[in-house]
Tab-separated table of C-alpha atoms in Angstrom:
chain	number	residue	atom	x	y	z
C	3	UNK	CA	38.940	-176.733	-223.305
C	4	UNK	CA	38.163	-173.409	-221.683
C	5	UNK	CA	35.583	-171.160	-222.170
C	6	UNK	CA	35.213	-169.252	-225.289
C	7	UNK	CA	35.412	-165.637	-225.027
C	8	UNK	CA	32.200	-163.503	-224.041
C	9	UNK	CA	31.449	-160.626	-226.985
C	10	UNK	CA	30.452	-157.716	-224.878
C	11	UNK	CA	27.470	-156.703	-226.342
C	12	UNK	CA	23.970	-155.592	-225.479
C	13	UNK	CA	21.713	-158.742	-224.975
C	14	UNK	CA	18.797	-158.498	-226.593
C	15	UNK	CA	16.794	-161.065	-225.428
C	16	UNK	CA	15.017	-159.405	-222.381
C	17	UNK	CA	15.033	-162.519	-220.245
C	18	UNK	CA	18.467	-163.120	-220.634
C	19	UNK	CA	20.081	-159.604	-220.272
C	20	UNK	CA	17.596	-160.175	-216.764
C	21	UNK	CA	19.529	-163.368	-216.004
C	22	UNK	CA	22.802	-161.716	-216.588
C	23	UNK	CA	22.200	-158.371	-214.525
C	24	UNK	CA	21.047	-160.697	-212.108
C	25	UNK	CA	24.101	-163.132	-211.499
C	26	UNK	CA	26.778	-160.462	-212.894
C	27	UNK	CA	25.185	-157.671	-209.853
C	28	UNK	CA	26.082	-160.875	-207.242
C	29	UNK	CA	28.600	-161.038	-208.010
C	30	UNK	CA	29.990	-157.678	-208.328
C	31	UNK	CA	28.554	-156.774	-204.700
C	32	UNK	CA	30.591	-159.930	-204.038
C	33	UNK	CA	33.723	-159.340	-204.993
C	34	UNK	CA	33.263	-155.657	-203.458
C	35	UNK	CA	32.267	-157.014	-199.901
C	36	UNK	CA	35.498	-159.373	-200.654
C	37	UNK	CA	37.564	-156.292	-201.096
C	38	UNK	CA	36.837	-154.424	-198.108
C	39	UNK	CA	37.185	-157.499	-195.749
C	40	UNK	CA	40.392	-158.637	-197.334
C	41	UNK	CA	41.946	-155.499	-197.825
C	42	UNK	CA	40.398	-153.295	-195.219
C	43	UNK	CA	39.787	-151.043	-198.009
C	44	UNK	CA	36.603	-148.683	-198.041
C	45	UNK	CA	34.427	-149.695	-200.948
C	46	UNK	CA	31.625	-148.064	-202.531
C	47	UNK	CA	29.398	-149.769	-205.155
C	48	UNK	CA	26.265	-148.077	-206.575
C	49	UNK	CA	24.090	-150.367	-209.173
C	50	UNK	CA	20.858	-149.169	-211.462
C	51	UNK	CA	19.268	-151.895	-213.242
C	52	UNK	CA	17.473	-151.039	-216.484
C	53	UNK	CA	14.495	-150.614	-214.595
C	54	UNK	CA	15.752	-148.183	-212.211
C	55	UNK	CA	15.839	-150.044	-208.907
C	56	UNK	CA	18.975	-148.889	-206.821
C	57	UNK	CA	21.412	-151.768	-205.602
C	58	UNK	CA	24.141	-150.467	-203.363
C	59	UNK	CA	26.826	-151.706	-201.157
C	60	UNK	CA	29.419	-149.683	-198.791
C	61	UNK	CA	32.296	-150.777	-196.077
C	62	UNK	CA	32.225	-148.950	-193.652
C	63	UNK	CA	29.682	-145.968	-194.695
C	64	UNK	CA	28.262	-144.973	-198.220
C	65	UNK	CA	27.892	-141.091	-197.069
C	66	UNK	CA	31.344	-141.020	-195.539
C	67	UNK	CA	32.520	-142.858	-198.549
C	68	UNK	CA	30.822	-140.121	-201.301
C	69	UNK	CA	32.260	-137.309	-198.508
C	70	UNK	CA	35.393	-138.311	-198.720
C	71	UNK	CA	35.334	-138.750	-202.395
C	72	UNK	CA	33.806	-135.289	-203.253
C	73	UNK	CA	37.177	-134.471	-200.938
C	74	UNK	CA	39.432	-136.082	-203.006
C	75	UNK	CA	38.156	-134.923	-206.397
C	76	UNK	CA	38.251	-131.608	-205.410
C	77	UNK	CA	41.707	-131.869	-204.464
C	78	UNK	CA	42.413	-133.623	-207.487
C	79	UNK	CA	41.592	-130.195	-209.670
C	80	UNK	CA	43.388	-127.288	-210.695
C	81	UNK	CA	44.158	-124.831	-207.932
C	82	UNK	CA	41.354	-122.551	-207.981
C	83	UNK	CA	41.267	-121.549	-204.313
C	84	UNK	CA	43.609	-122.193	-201.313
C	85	UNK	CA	43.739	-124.903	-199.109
C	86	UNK	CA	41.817	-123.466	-196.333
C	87	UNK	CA	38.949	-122.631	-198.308
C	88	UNK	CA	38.841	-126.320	-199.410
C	89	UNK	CA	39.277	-127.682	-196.272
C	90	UNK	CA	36.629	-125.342	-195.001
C	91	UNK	CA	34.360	-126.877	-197.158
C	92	UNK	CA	34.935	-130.414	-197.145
C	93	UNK	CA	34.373	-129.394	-192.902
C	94	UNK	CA	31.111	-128.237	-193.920
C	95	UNK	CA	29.927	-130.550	-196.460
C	96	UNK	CA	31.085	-133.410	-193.837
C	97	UNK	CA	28.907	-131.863	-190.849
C	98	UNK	CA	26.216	-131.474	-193.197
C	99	UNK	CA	26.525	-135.222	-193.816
C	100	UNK	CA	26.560	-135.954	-189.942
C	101	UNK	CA	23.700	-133.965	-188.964
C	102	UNK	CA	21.869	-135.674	-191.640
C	103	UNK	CA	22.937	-138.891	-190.717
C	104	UNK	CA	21.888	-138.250	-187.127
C	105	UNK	CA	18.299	-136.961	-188.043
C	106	UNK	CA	17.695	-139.990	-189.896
C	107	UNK	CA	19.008	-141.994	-186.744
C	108	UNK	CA	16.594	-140.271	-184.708
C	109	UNK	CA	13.497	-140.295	-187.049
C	110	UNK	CA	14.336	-144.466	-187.252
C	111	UNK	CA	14.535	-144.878	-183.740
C	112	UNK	CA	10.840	-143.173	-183.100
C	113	UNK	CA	9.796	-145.148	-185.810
C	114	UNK	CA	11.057	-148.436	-184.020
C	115	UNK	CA	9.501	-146.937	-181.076
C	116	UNK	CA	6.372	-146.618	-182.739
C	117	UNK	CA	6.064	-142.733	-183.015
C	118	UNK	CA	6.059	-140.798	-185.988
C	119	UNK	CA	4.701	-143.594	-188.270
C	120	UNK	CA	1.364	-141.426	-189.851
C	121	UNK	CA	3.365	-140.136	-192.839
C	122	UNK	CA	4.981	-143.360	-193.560
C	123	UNK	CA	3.780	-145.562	-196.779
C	124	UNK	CA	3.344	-148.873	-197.353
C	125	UNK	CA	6.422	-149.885	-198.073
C	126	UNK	CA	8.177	-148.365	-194.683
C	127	UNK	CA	5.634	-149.882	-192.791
C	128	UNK	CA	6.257	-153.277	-194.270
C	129	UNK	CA	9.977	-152.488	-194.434
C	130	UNK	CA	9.397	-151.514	-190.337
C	131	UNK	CA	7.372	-154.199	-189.644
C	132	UNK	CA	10.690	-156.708	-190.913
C	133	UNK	CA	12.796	-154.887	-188.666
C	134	UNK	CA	10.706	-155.400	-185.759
C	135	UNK	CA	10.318	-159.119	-185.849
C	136	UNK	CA	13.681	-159.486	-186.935
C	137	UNK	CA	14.640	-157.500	-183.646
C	138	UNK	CA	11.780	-159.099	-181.670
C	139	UNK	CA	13.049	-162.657	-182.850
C	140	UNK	CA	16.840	-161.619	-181.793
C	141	UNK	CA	15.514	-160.792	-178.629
C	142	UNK	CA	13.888	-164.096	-177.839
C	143	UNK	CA	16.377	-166.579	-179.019
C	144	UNK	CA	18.892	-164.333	-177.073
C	145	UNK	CA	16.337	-164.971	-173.698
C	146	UNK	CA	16.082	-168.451	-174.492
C	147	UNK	CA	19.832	-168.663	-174.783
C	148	UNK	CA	20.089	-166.927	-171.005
C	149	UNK	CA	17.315	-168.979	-169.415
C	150	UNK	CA	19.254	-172.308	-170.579
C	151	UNK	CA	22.434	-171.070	-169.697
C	152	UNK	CA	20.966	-170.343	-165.895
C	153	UNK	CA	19.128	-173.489	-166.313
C	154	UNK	CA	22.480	-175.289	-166.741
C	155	UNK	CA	24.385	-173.097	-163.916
C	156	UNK	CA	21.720	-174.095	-161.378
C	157	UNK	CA	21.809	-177.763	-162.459
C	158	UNK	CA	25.614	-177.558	-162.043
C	159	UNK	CA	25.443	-175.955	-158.471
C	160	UNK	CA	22.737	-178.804	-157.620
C	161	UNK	CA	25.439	-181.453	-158.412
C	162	UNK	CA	28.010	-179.534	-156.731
C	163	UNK	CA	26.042	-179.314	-153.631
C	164	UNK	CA	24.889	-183.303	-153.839
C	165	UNK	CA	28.269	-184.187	-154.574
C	166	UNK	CA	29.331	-182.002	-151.420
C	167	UNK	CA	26.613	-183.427	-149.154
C	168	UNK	CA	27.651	-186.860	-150.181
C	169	UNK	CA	31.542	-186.385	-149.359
C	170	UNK	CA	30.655	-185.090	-146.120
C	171	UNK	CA	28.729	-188.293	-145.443
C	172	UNK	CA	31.094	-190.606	-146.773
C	173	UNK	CA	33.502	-188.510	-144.474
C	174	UNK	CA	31.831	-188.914	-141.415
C	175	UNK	CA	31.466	-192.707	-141.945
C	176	UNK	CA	35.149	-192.872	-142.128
C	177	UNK	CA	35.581	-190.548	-139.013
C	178	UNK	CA	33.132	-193.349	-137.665
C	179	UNK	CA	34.969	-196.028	-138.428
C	180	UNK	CA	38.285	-194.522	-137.623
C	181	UNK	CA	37.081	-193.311	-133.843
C	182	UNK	CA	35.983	-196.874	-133.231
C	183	UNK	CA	38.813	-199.324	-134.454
C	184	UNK	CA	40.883	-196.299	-132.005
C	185	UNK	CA	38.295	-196.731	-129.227
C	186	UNK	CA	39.181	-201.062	-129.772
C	187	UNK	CA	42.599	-200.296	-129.946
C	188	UNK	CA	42.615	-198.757	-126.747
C	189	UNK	CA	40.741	-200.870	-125.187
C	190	UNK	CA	43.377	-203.844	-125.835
C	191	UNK	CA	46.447	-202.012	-124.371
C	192	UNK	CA	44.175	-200.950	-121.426
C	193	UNK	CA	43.528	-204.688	-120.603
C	194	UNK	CA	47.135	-205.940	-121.495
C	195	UNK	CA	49.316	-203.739	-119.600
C	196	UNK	CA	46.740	-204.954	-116.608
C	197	UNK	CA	47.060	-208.451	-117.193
C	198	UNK	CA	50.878	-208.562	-115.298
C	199	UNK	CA	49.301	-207.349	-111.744
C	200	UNK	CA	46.810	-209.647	-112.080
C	201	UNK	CA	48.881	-212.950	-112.381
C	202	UNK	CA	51.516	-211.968	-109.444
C	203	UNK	CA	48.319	-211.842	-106.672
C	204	UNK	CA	46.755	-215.180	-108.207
C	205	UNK	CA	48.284	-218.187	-105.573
C-alpha cells in the first residue's frame, strides 16, 4: 500500500515540527544542489527556521544570483523608464555588488593572514580558526602526497639504474664469452691450415 497522504498543516508538537524542518530543509538544499548540477541551472535557495537561523544555498553565486534577479523583476514591470536608464542601473547595482564582494575578499584574506582580527567575535574567530586547520590539514596531506610520490620516483630510478648496471654486466660476460670461443676458433684454423706443410717435410 502506499503512503497515505500528508495534511499540510502546522505541527504542533514542537519536537516534531523540529524533526520535520530538519529532514524537509535536507532535503530541499538537496534537490536544489541536484538542480544546478543536472541542469546547469543557477539556483538560489534562502531558508529561515522558526528560530531565525539563516540556511542558504547558491550555484554559482548568491549575490550574482539576487543581481540578476532584481534585473529581471525590474524588467518584468510596467514601462516606467527606458531601457537605458534600466540598464544603467542594473550596471550600477551590479558594480556595487562586485566591489562589495571584493572588500569582503580582501578583509578574509587579512584575516587568514592573521591581520585585522581585533574587531572580530567569538564566533569568527572560531569560524577562522576551522578554516585554518582545514587549510593547514589540506596542505599537509597534499605534502605528504608529494614526498611519496618523489619517494616512489626515486625508488623507480634506483631500479632503473640497478637494472641498467646489471644488463651491462650480463653484457660484458657475453662479450667475454663471445671474444674467447672467437679467440679458440681462430686458433684451430691457424693450426689446421699449418698442419699440410708440416707432413710433406716429415721423411
Amino acid at each position: 500500500m502506499g503512503r497515505g497522504r500528508v495534511e499540510l498543516k502546522r505541527i504542533e508538537k514542537t519536537t516534531n515540527r523540529q524533526v520535520t524542518f530538519f529532514k524537509r530543509r535536507n532535503g530541499l538544499l538537496k534537490k536544489a544542489f541536484e538542480l544546478s548540477i543536472l541542469c546547469d541551472a543557477e539556483v538560489a535557495l534562502i531558508i529561515f527556521s522558526p528560530t531565525g537561523k539563516l540556511y542558504q544555498f547558491a550555484n554559482p553565486d548568491m549575490d550574482r544570483i539576487l543581481a540578476r534577479y532584481r534585473y529581471e523583476v525590474r524588467m518584468a514591470q510596467p514601462e516606467t523608464n527606458n531601457q537605458t536608464s534600466r540598464t544603467a542601473q542594473f550596471w550600477r547595482e551590479e558594480i556595487e555588488d562586485l566591489r562589495k564582494s571584493i572588500q569582503t575578499l580582501e578583509a578574509r584574506h587579512r584575516h587568514l593572514a592573521g591581520e585585522d582580527i581585533s574587531l572580530l567575535g567569538i564566533k569568527e574567530l572560531q569560524e577562522l580558526e576551522r578554516q585554518l586547520k582545514i587549510g593547514v590539514e589540506r596542505i599537509r596531506s597534499r605534502k605528504r602526497r608529494a614526498i611519496s610520490e618523489s619517494i616512489n620516483l626515486l625508488k623507480t630510478r634506483k631500479a632503473l639504474q640497478n637494472d641498467n648496471a646489471r644488463l651491462q654486466r650480463q653484457l660484458h660476460v657475453e662479450n667475454s664469452i663471445s671474444s674467447f670461443w672467437e679467440g679458440r676458433s681462430n686458433a684451430c684454423l691457424t693450426f689446421q691450415s699449418s698442419r699440410p706443410g708440416q707432413d710433406e717435410a716429415d721423411p
